[in-house]
Tab-separated table of C-alpha atoms in Angstrom:
chain	number	residue	atom	x	y	z
L	269	MET	CA	0.361	-17.671	18.591
L	270	ILE	CA	2.053	-18.036	14.279
L	271	TRP	CA	-1.375	-18.747	13.111
L	272	GLU	CA	-2.697	-15.709	15.315
L	273	LEU	CA	-0.411	-13.930	13.862
L	274	PHE	CA	-1.101	-15.025	10.370
L	275	PHE	CA	-4.446	-14.800	10.196
L	276	THR	CA	-5.318	-12.055	11.946
L	277	PHE	CA	-3.187	-9.658	9.739
L	278	PHE	CA	-4.784	-11.981	6.644
L	279	LYS	CA	-7.608	-10.451	7.397
L	280	ILE	CA	-6.588	-6.599	7.376
L	281	GLY	CA	-4.885	-7.542	4.037
L	282	PHE	CA	-8.471	-7.846	2.251
L	283	ILE	CA	-9.290	-4.405	3.003
L	284	SER	CA	-6.145	-2.767	2.294
L	285	PHE	CA	-7.688	-0.598	-0.358
L	286	GLY	CA	-5.167	2.159	-1.159
L	287	GLY	CA	-2.207	0.771	-0.293
L	288	GLY	CA	-0.862	-0.058	2.950
L	289	TYR	CA	-1.394	3.321	5.046
L	290	THR	CA	-5.041	2.694	5.051
L	291	VAL	CA	-5.125	-0.378	7.647
L	292	ILE	CA	-2.295	1.284	10.195
L	293	PRO	CA	-5.300	2.169	12.277
L	294	THR	CA	-6.514	-1.774	12.499
L	295	ILE	CA	-3.168	-2.860	12.758
L	296	GLN	CA	-2.539	-0.890	15.505
L	297	ASN	CA	-5.252	-1.847	17.641
L	298	LYS	CA	-5.064	-5.463	16.608
L	299	VAL	CA	-1.524	-5.234	18.073
L	300	VAL	CA	-2.521	-3.093	20.740
L	301	ALA	CA	-5.037	-5.334	22.104
L	302	TYR	CA	-3.390	-8.560	21.606
L	303	GLY	CA	-0.768	-7.375	23.775
L	304	TRP	CA	2.036	-7.577	21.278
L	305	MET	CA	3.432	-4.448	21.204
L	306	THR	CA	2.366	-1.051	23.330
L	307	GLY	CA	1.134	1.980	21.097
L	308	ALA	CA	4.188	4.062	21.009
L	309	GLU	CA	6.180	0.466	20.539
L	310	PHE	CA	3.539	0.449	17.323
L	311	GLN	CA	4.918	4.047	16.331
L	312	LYS	CA	8.599	2.911	16.097
L	313	ALA	CA	8.036	-0.111	14.754
L	314	VAL	CA	5.890	1.862	11.502
L	315	SER	CA	8.217	4.388	11.615
L	316	VAL	CA	11.586	1.446	11.391
L	317	ALA	CA	9.387	-0.052	8.443
L	318	GLY	CA	8.524	3.468	6.752
L	319	MET	CA	12.497	3.058	6.147
L	320	ALA	CA	12.982	-0.298	4.568
L	321	PRO	CA	10.754	-0.091	0.264
L	322	GLY	CA	8.221	-2.084	-0.417
L	323	PRO	CA	5.052	-1.296	1.389
L	324	ILE	CA	4.474	-0.155	4.830
L	325	ALA	CA	2.381	-2.293	6.029
L	326	THR	CA	3.550	-4.999	4.998
L	327	ASN	CA	6.584	-4.238	7.038
L	328	ALA	CA	5.403	-2.822	9.454
L	329	VAL	CA	3.622	-6.194	10.056
L	330	THR	CA	6.825	-8.260	9.430
L	331	LEU	CA	8.603	-6.513	12.371
L	332	ILE	CA	6.061	-7.095	14.606
L	333	GLY	CA	6.010	-10.476	13.669
L	334	TYR	CA	9.506	-10.911	14.677
L	335	ASP	CA	8.914	-9.036	17.770
L	336	THR	CA	6.570	-11.206	18.957
L	337	ALA	CA	8.091	-14.517	17.887
L	338	GLY	CA	11.416	-14.700	15.845
L	339	ILE	CA	11.529	-15.263	12.080
L	340	PRO	CA	8.750	-17.856	12.001
L	341	GLY	CA	6.265	-15.217	13.325
L	342	ALA	CA	7.961	-12.429	11.039
L	343	ILE	CA	6.665	-15.371	7.777
L	344	ALA	CA	3.480	-15.604	9.557
L	345	ALA	CA	3.183	-11.879	9.347
L	346	CYS	CA	4.250	-11.037	5.973
L	347	ALA	CA	2.593	-13.422	4.020
L	348	GLY	CA	-0.488	-13.249	5.988
L	349	ILE	CA	-0.883	-9.588	4.694
L	350	VAL	CA	0.189	-10.421	1.478
L	351	LEU	CA	-1.299	-13.313	0.722
L	352	PRO	CA	-4.486	-11.273	-0.230
L	353	SER	CA	-3.481	-9.304	-2.679
L	354	LEU	CA	-1.795	-12.318	-4.382
L	355	ILE	CA	-6.238	-14.012	-4.552
L	356	VAL	CA	-7.924	-10.916	-5.775
L	357	VAL	CA	-5.373	-10.266	-7.912
L	358	ILE	CA	-5.735	-13.449	-9.137
L	359	ALA	CA	-9.345	-13.411	-9.243
L	360	LEU	CA	-9.313	-9.992	-10.498
L	361	ALA	CA	-7.276	-11.161	-13.596
L	362	ALA	CA	-9.397	-14.553	-13.927
L	363	PHE	CA	-12.703	-12.841	-13.477
L	364	PHE	CA	-13.313	-9.461	-13.109
L	365	PHE	CA	-10.295	-8.532	-15.956
L	366	PRO	CA	-12.659	-8.607	-18.765
L	367	TYR	CA	-15.504	-6.538	-17.628
L	368	GLN	CA	-13.023	-3.408	-16.199
L	369	SER	CA	-14.486	-1.368	-18.368
L	370	ASN	CA	-17.649	-2.059	-17.618
L	371	LYS	CA	-20.826	0.315	-16.352
L	372	THR	CA	-20.813	-1.694	-12.673
L	373	SER	CA	-17.132	-1.464	-12.185
L	374	LYS	CA	-16.888	1.731	-12.896
L	375	SER	CA	-20.068	3.175	-10.503
L	376	ILE	CA	-18.010	0.909	-7.748
L	377	PHE	CA	-14.487	2.237	-8.423
L	378	TYR	CA	-16.493	6.062	-8.412
L	379	GLY	CA	-17.653	5.417	-4.845
L	380	LEU	CA	-14.947	3.234	-3.683
L	381	ARG	CA	-12.319	5.839	-4.645
L	382	PRO	CA	-13.445	9.104	-2.019
L	383	VAL	CA	-14.068	6.253	0.588
L	384	VAL	CA	-10.231	5.007	0.000
L	385	THR	CA	-9.342	8.840	0.124
L	386	GLY	CA	-11.553	8.740	3.732
L	387	LEU	CA	-9.858	5.893	4.834
L	388	ILE	CA	-6.217	7.257	4.448
L	389	ALA	CA	-7.338	10.627	5.811
L	390	TYR	CA	-8.084	9.285	8.936
L	391	ALA	CA	-4.917	6.436	8.908
L	392	ALA	CA	-2.751	10.078	8.815
L	393	ILE	CA	-4.682	11.814	11.743
L	394	HIS	CA	-4.541	8.365	13.319
L	395	PHE	CA	-1.099	7.987	13.072
L	396	ALA	CA	-0.401	11.647	13.586
L	397	ASN	CA	-2.061	11.645	17.448
L	398	PHE	CA	-0.220	7.988	18.401
L	399	ASP	CA	0.416	9.885	21.688
L	400	LYS	CA	-3.180	10.737	23.679
L	401	LEU	CA	-1.855	9.567	26.944
L	402	SER	CA	0.577	12.027	27.559
L	403	GLY	CA	-1.145	14.892	25.501
L	404	TYR	CA	0.596	17.094	23.102
L	405	THR	CA	4.257	17.840	24.286
L	406	TRP	CA	6.869	19.575	22.824
L	407	MET	CA	8.090	16.561	21.587
L	408	ASN	CA	5.327	16.034	19.650
L	409	GLY	CA	5.059	19.511	18.577
L	410	PHE	CA	8.129	19.590	17.011
L	411	THR	CA	7.344	15.943	15.091
L	412	LEU	CA	4.090	18.369	14.286
L	413	LEU	CA	6.715	21.177	12.899
L	414	ILE	CA	9.425	17.964	11.095
L	415	CYS	CA	6.066	16.553	9.062
L	416	ALA	CA	5.132	20.010	7.644
L	417	GLY	CA	8.606	20.671	6.393
L	418	CYS	CA	8.178	16.851	5.930
L	419	LEU	CA	5.094	18.331	3.721
L	420	VAL	CA	7.008	20.998	1.884
L	421	LEU	CA	9.320	18.744	0.221
L	422	LEU	CA	7.585	16.249	-0.735
L	423	ALA	CA	4.430	18.831	-2.754
L	424	LYS	CA	6.536	21.586	-3.102
L	425	TYR	CA	10.314	20.205	-4.035
L	426	LYS	CA	9.233	17.228	-4.896
L	427	LEU	CA	11.660	15.304	-3.040
L	428	HIS	CA	11.704	11.748	-2.716
L	429	PRO	CA	10.473	9.959	-0.094
L	430	LEU	CA	13.623	8.574	1.004
L	431	THR	CA	15.259	11.079	0.794
L	432	VAL	CA	12.941	13.104	3.200
L	433	ILE	CA	12.435	10.358	5.434
L	434	ALA	CA	16.241	10.369	6.112
L	435	ALA	CA	16.130	14.472	6.365
L	436	ALA	CA	13.062	14.042	9.160
L	437	GLY	CA	15.728	11.423	10.834
L	438	ALA	CA	18.843	13.867	11.019
L	439	ALA	CA	16.409	16.485	12.538
L	440	GLY	CA	14.860	14.766	15.234
L	441	ILE	CA	18.826	13.610	16.004
L	442	VAL	CA	19.618	17.505	16.054
L	443	PHE	CA	16.415	18.936	17.403
L	444	LEU	CA	14.823	15.920	19.938
I	45	MET	CA	10.674	-33.904	-24.085
I	46	ASN	CA	12.446	-32.634	-21.052
I	47	THR	CA	10.949	-29.301	-22.213
I	48	ASN	CA	7.526	-30.176	-21.090
I	49	TRP	CA	8.480	-29.473	-17.291
I	50	LYS	CA	12.147	-27.123	-17.941
I	51	LYS	CA	10.102	-24.583	-19.301
I	52	PRO	CA	7.385	-24.123	-16.218
I	53	LEU	CA	9.929	-24.190	-14.249
I	54	TYR	CA	12.267	-21.480	-15.858
I	55	ILE	CA	9.139	-19.279	-16.319
I	56	TRP	CA	9.046	-19.221	-12.554
I	57	VAL	CA	12.598	-19.107	-11.404
I	58	GLN	CA	12.745	-16.154	-13.854
I	59	LEU	CA	9.652	-14.324	-12.563
I	60	PHE	CA	10.691	-14.881	-9.214
I	61	TRP	CA	14.490	-13.178	-10.125
I	62	VAL	CA	12.814	-10.006	-11.874
I	63	PHE	CA	10.766	-9.407	-9.006
I	64	ALA	CA	13.570	-9.885	-6.464
I	65	ARG	CA	15.655	-7.211	-8.308
I	66	ILE	CA	12.598	-4.671	-8.799
I	67	GLY	CA	11.103	-4.979	-5.147
I	68	PRO	CA	14.467	-3.074	-3.112
I	69	SER	CA	13.965	-0.727	-6.254
I	70	THR	CA	11.059	0.799	-4.327
I	71	PHE	CA	11.752	2.981	-1.568
I	72	GLY	CA	9.069	5.486	-1.598
I	73	GLY	CA	5.926	3.605	-2.620
I	74	GLY	CA	4.718	0.663	-5.430
I	75	TYR	CA	3.995	2.949	-8.196
I	76	ALA	CA	8.284	4.176	-8.297
I	77	MET	CA	8.426	0.437	-8.782
I	78	MET	CA	6.428	1.453	-12.418
I	79	PRO	CA	9.523	2.369	-14.342
I	80	ALA	CA	11.631	-0.819	-13.568
I	81	ILE	CA	8.087	-3.083	-14.221
I	82	GLU	CA	8.160	-0.903	-17.497
I	83	ARG	CA	11.926	-1.302	-18.239
I	84	GLU	CA	12.194	-4.993	-17.337
I	85	VAL	CA	8.221	-6.334	-18.475
I	86	VAL	CA	8.063	-4.550	-21.782
I	87	ASP	CA	11.221	-3.157	-22.898
I	88	LYS	CA	13.697	-6.115	-22.205
I	89	ARG	CA	12.057	-9.982	-22.062
I	90	LYS	CA	8.791	-8.337	-24.183
I	91	TRP	CA	6.379	-10.104	-21.206
I	92	MET	CA	3.520	-8.174	-22.577
I	93	SER	CA	2.643	-4.182	-24.551
I	94	GLN	CA	2.871	-1.190	-23.400
I	95	LYS	CA	-1.029	-0.963	-23.165
I	96	GLU	CA	-1.176	-4.324	-21.211
I	97	LEU	CA	0.791	-3.373	-18.563
I	98	ALA	CA	-1.276	0.323	-18.034
I	99	ASP	CA	-4.104	-1.771	-17.731
I	100	VAL	CA	-1.832	-3.873	-15.100
I	101	VAL	CA	-1.606	-0.676	-13.500
I	102	SER	CA	-5.220	-0.491	-13.083
I	103	ILE	CA	-6.164	-3.136	-11.828
I	104	ALA	CA	-2.694	-2.823	-8.860
I	105	GLY	CA	-3.962	-0.024	-7.793
I	106	SER	CA	-7.908	-1.124	-7.655
I	107	ALA	CA	-6.966	-3.811	-5.129
I	108	PRO	CA	-6.040	-3.991	-1.492
I	109	GLY	CA	-2.295	-4.014	-0.459
I	110	GLY	CA	0.820	-2.884	-2.222
I	111	VAL	CA	0.577	-1.622	-5.882
I	112	GLY	CA	3.792	-3.153	-6.259
I	113	VAL	CA	3.233	-6.478	-5.627
I	114	ASN	CA	-0.113	-6.771	-7.029
I	115	ALA	CA	1.272	-5.460	-10.447
I	116	ALA	CA	3.894	-8.598	-9.727
I	117	ALA	CA	0.777	-10.950	-9.474
I	118	PHE	CA	-0.930	-9.627	-11.930
I	119	ILE	CA	2.055	-9.751	-14.428
I	120	GLY	CA	3.168	-13.607	-13.157
I	121	TYR	CA	-0.456	-14.599	-13.203
I	122	LYS	CA	-0.658	-13.581	-17.193
I	123	LYS	CA	3.019	-15.146	-17.440
I	124	ALA	CA	2.318	-18.577	-15.844
I	125	ARG	CA	-1.241	-18.905	-14.208
I	126	ILE	CA	-1.245	-19.727	-10.207
I	127	PRO	CA	1.873	-20.460	-10.031
I	128	GLY	CA	3.868	-18.066	-11.711
I	129	ALA	CA	1.646	-14.698	-9.797
I	130	ALA	CA	2.946	-16.952	-6.216
I	131	MET	CA	6.615	-16.731	-7.695
I	132	ALA	CA	6.621	-13.222	-8.781
I	133	VAL	CA	5.055	-12.451	-5.291
I	134	ILE	CA	7.466	-14.191	-3.235
I	135	GLY	CA	10.500	-12.415	-5.940
I	136	VAL	CA	9.249	-8.843	-5.015
I	137	THR	CA	8.068	-9.621	-0.693
I	138	SER	CA	11.831	-11.206	-0.059
I	139	PRO	CA	14.622	-8.584	-0.395
I	140	THR	CA	11.955	-6.284	1.334
I	141	PHE	CA	11.067	-8.549	4.204
I	142	ILE	CA	15.319	-9.434	4.546
I	143	ILE	CA	15.894	-6.465	4.821
I	144	VAL	CA	12.750	-4.810	7.269
I	145	ILE	CA	14.939	-8.218	9.341
I	146	ALA	CA	17.888	-6.646	8.990
I	147	PHE	CA	16.035	-3.398	9.849
I	148	SER	CA	14.926	-4.530	12.739
I	149	LEU	CA	18.248	-6.212	14.195
I	150	ILE	CA	19.819	-2.549	13.891
I	151	TYR	CA	16.876	-1.479	15.887
I	152	LEU	CA	17.528	-3.799	18.213
I	153	ILE	CA	21.001	-3.634	18.847
I	154	PHE	CA	20.522	0.321	19.526
I	155	GLN	CA	17.437	0.603	20.578
I	156	ASP	CA	17.996	2.294	23.964
I	157	SER	CA	19.692	4.497	22.120
I	158	PRO	CA	18.654	8.658	22.498
I	159	LYS	CA	19.519	9.402	19.388
I	160	LEU	CA	17.922	6.946	17.243
I	161	GLU	CA	14.847	7.012	19.461
I	162	ALA	CA	15.008	11.253	18.412
I	163	ALA	CA	15.718	9.479	15.004
I	164	LEU	CA	12.691	7.314	14.715
I	165	LYS	CA	10.062	10.105	16.253
I	166	GLY	CA	12.218	13.134	13.253
I	167	ILE	CA	10.529	9.842	10.806
I	168	HIS	CA	7.405	9.517	13.020
I	169	GLY	CA	6.480	13.156	11.455
I	170	ALA	CA	7.655	12.372	8.251
I	171	VAL	CA	5.950	9.229	7.999
I	172	VAL	CA	2.905	11.346	8.361
I	173	ALA	CA	3.640	13.662	5.554
I	174	LEU	CA	3.654	10.933	3.250
I	175	ILE	CA	0.312	9.969	4.589
I	176	ILE	CA	-1.473	12.960	3.855
I	177	MET	CA	0.266	12.800	0.546
I	178	ALA	CA	-1.048	10.055	-0.135
I	179	ALA	CA	-4.307	11.256	0.749
I	180	TYR	CA	-3.962	14.368	-1.332
I	181	ARG	CA	-3.104	12.136	-4.208
I	182	MET	CA	-5.703	9.965	-4.226
I	183	ALA	CA	-8.302	12.870	-3.391
I	184	LYS	CA	-7.157	14.989	-6.905
I	185	ALA	CA	-8.340	11.472	-8.165
I	186	ALA	CA	-11.642	11.044	-6.804
I	187	ILE	CA	-13.627	13.436	-6.170
I	188	PHE	CA	-15.048	15.553	-8.836
I	189	ASP	CA	-18.480	16.352	-8.201
I	190	THR	CA	-20.755	16.358	-5.357
I	191	THR	CA	-21.646	13.070	-4.132
I	192	THR	CA	-17.595	11.824	-4.254
I	193	ALA	CA	-16.733	14.847	-2.363
I	194	VAL	CA	-19.515	14.523	0.763
I	195	LEU	CA	-18.655	10.535	0.241
I	196	ALA	CA	-15.589	11.596	1.240
I	197	ILE	CA	-16.435	13.661	4.324
I	198	CYS	CA	-18.228	11.398	5.317
I	199	ALA	CA	-15.882	8.407	5.177
I	200	LEU	CA	-13.769	10.531	7.338
I	201	PHE	CA	-16.498	11.489	9.718
I	202	ALA	CA	-18.043	8.189	10.571
I	203	LEU	CA	-13.699	6.979	10.991
I	204	LEU	CA	-14.119	9.667	13.880
I	205	ALA	CA	-16.815	9.910	15.062
I	206	LEU	CA	-18.292	6.117	14.998
I	207	PRO	CA	-17.050	2.896	16.376
I	208	VAL	CA	-16.777	1.571	12.256
I	209	THR	CA	-14.207	-0.545	11.342
I	210	PRO	CA	-12.538	0.484	7.606
I	211	LEU	CA	-14.754	-3.118	6.007
I	212	TYR	CA	-17.641	-1.749	6.332
I	213	ILE	CA	-16.364	2.030	4.785
I	214	VAL	CA	-14.814	-0.097	2.044
I	215	ALA	CA	-18.433	-1.829	1.248
I	216	ALA	CA	-20.075	1.062	1.765
I	217	GLY	CA	-18.632	3.063	-0.881
I	218	ILE	CA	-19.143	0.540	-3.138
I	219	LEU	CA	-22.692	-0.033	-2.137
I	220	THR	CA	-23.432	3.922	-2.496
I	221	GLY	CA	-21.047	3.860	-5.674
I	222	ILE	CA	-23.539	1.464	-7.825
I	223	CYS	CA	-26.813	2.574	-6.266
I	224	PHE	CA	-25.841	6.483	-6.961
I	225	ILE	CA	-24.702	5.727	-10.311
I	226	ARG	CA	-28.118	3.045	-11.144
I	227	ILE	CA	-30.537	6.082	-9.858
I	228	LYS	CA	-28.888	9.001	-11.849
I	229	GLU	CA	-29.279	6.749	-14.971
I	230	ILE	CA	-32.601	6.211	-14.479
I	231	ALA	CA	-33.917	9.653	-13.509
I	232	GLY	CA	-32.109	10.416	-17.119
I	233	LYS	CA	-29.021	12.535	-15.808
I	234	LYS	CA	-25.284	11.811	-17.549
I	235	THR	CA	-23.374	10.384	-15.912
I	236	MET	CA	-19.424	10.341	-15.186
I	237	THR	CA	-18.030	7.462	-13.340
I	238	GLU	CA	-14.667	8.990	-13.554
I	239	LYS	CA	-11.949	12.542	-13.328
I	240	PRO	CA	-12.978	13.671	-16.652
I	241	SER	CA	-8.882	13.866	-18.539
I	242	LYS	CA	-7.892	16.625	-19.969
I	243	SER	CA	-4.430	15.194	-21.808
I	244	ARG	CA	-4.355	11.204	-21.768
I	245	SER	CA	-2.562	11.427	-25.486
I	246	GLY	CA	0.946	10.719	-25.577
I	247	ALA	CA	3.301	7.913	-24.711
I	248	GLU	CA	3.409	7.574	-20.917
I	249	PRO	CA	1.526	5.601	-18.933
I	250	ILE	CA	-0.785	8.099	-16.292
I	251	TYR	CA	-0.278	6.229	-12.881
I	252	PRO	CA	-2.357	7.188	-10.626
I	253	GLU	CA	-0.618	9.475	-7.935
I	254	TYR	CA	-0.115	8.511	-4.921
I	255	TYR	CA	1.836	6.350	-2.979
I	256	ILE	CA	1.421	2.770	-1.043
């Protein structure tokens, strides 16, 4: 189990381009497939993870590891998702960095950035629509409304993400 | 003669400590960490120059994983090779790790409270909003011509409609980038691989504006 947690998230760590958001759907699929959590439990875990500092994917897998196998599970999951970053960054620092302004690397990022945009957009859609089975109940409607409110706070009023998260939590208590 | 082994040990402890203090300040995304890193690494400890830090940020943002963790790894590597990178990453990760476990315990205690349930439903909405903002900010940096726009849309539709994993999407993006720029070059057309920036002058380093 510990090994499974480590290795599953280790593999996911390598493709978490654009930060943790892009791999949330992948993590969800794996976690549900392994029976570690249900989709609804996963959604709650990510919400809790969003309140903590640090990358949301790292926090989420730490929670999943803890939930599945206690502290050892949390350590295995966290190490699993962080280690690929460490390996890739060291590799980049050692071999790639001198060629950063190289034409090939520029073309790589030319193609990589748009698909990462697509991946993040997909993560938003996927995570918004977690509760496919029960459909859009009024609860979901309210969550979407809160989401829209948060977007306004973030984009227009440029509030700090943590303030927005706290406001959304309060709004949830008041309205849901 | 003692200093031979004491010196690296001192640097490792320093790397751990610097990033352990910066780690918890990253509520709301890794880029929020950058001013703190700059203060500590450039101004206070003089481990690197402002320009070097800007390079660090560009590498950190393009590697997989959280940008804060990646920046820590890169700075640690520059300072003390692989052990340094490992110490910096452990430093930046462990406070968050402890906080997450604490949250988890609190959550387990109040799990059945309908108030917590409701709060988490609200936060679910906020997290979706944060991801949408991240996508929007990434799009602003990534999409500036027809090819990049088509690539982004294709990636999104492939993910929505086909049973593909992100790995293939990433690979396809990289390949398209290389091939497309090459073909354009052979055709003798002017190529632009980055969004043209309007004002890159000024002392303030420009960070890509998206959250981790």
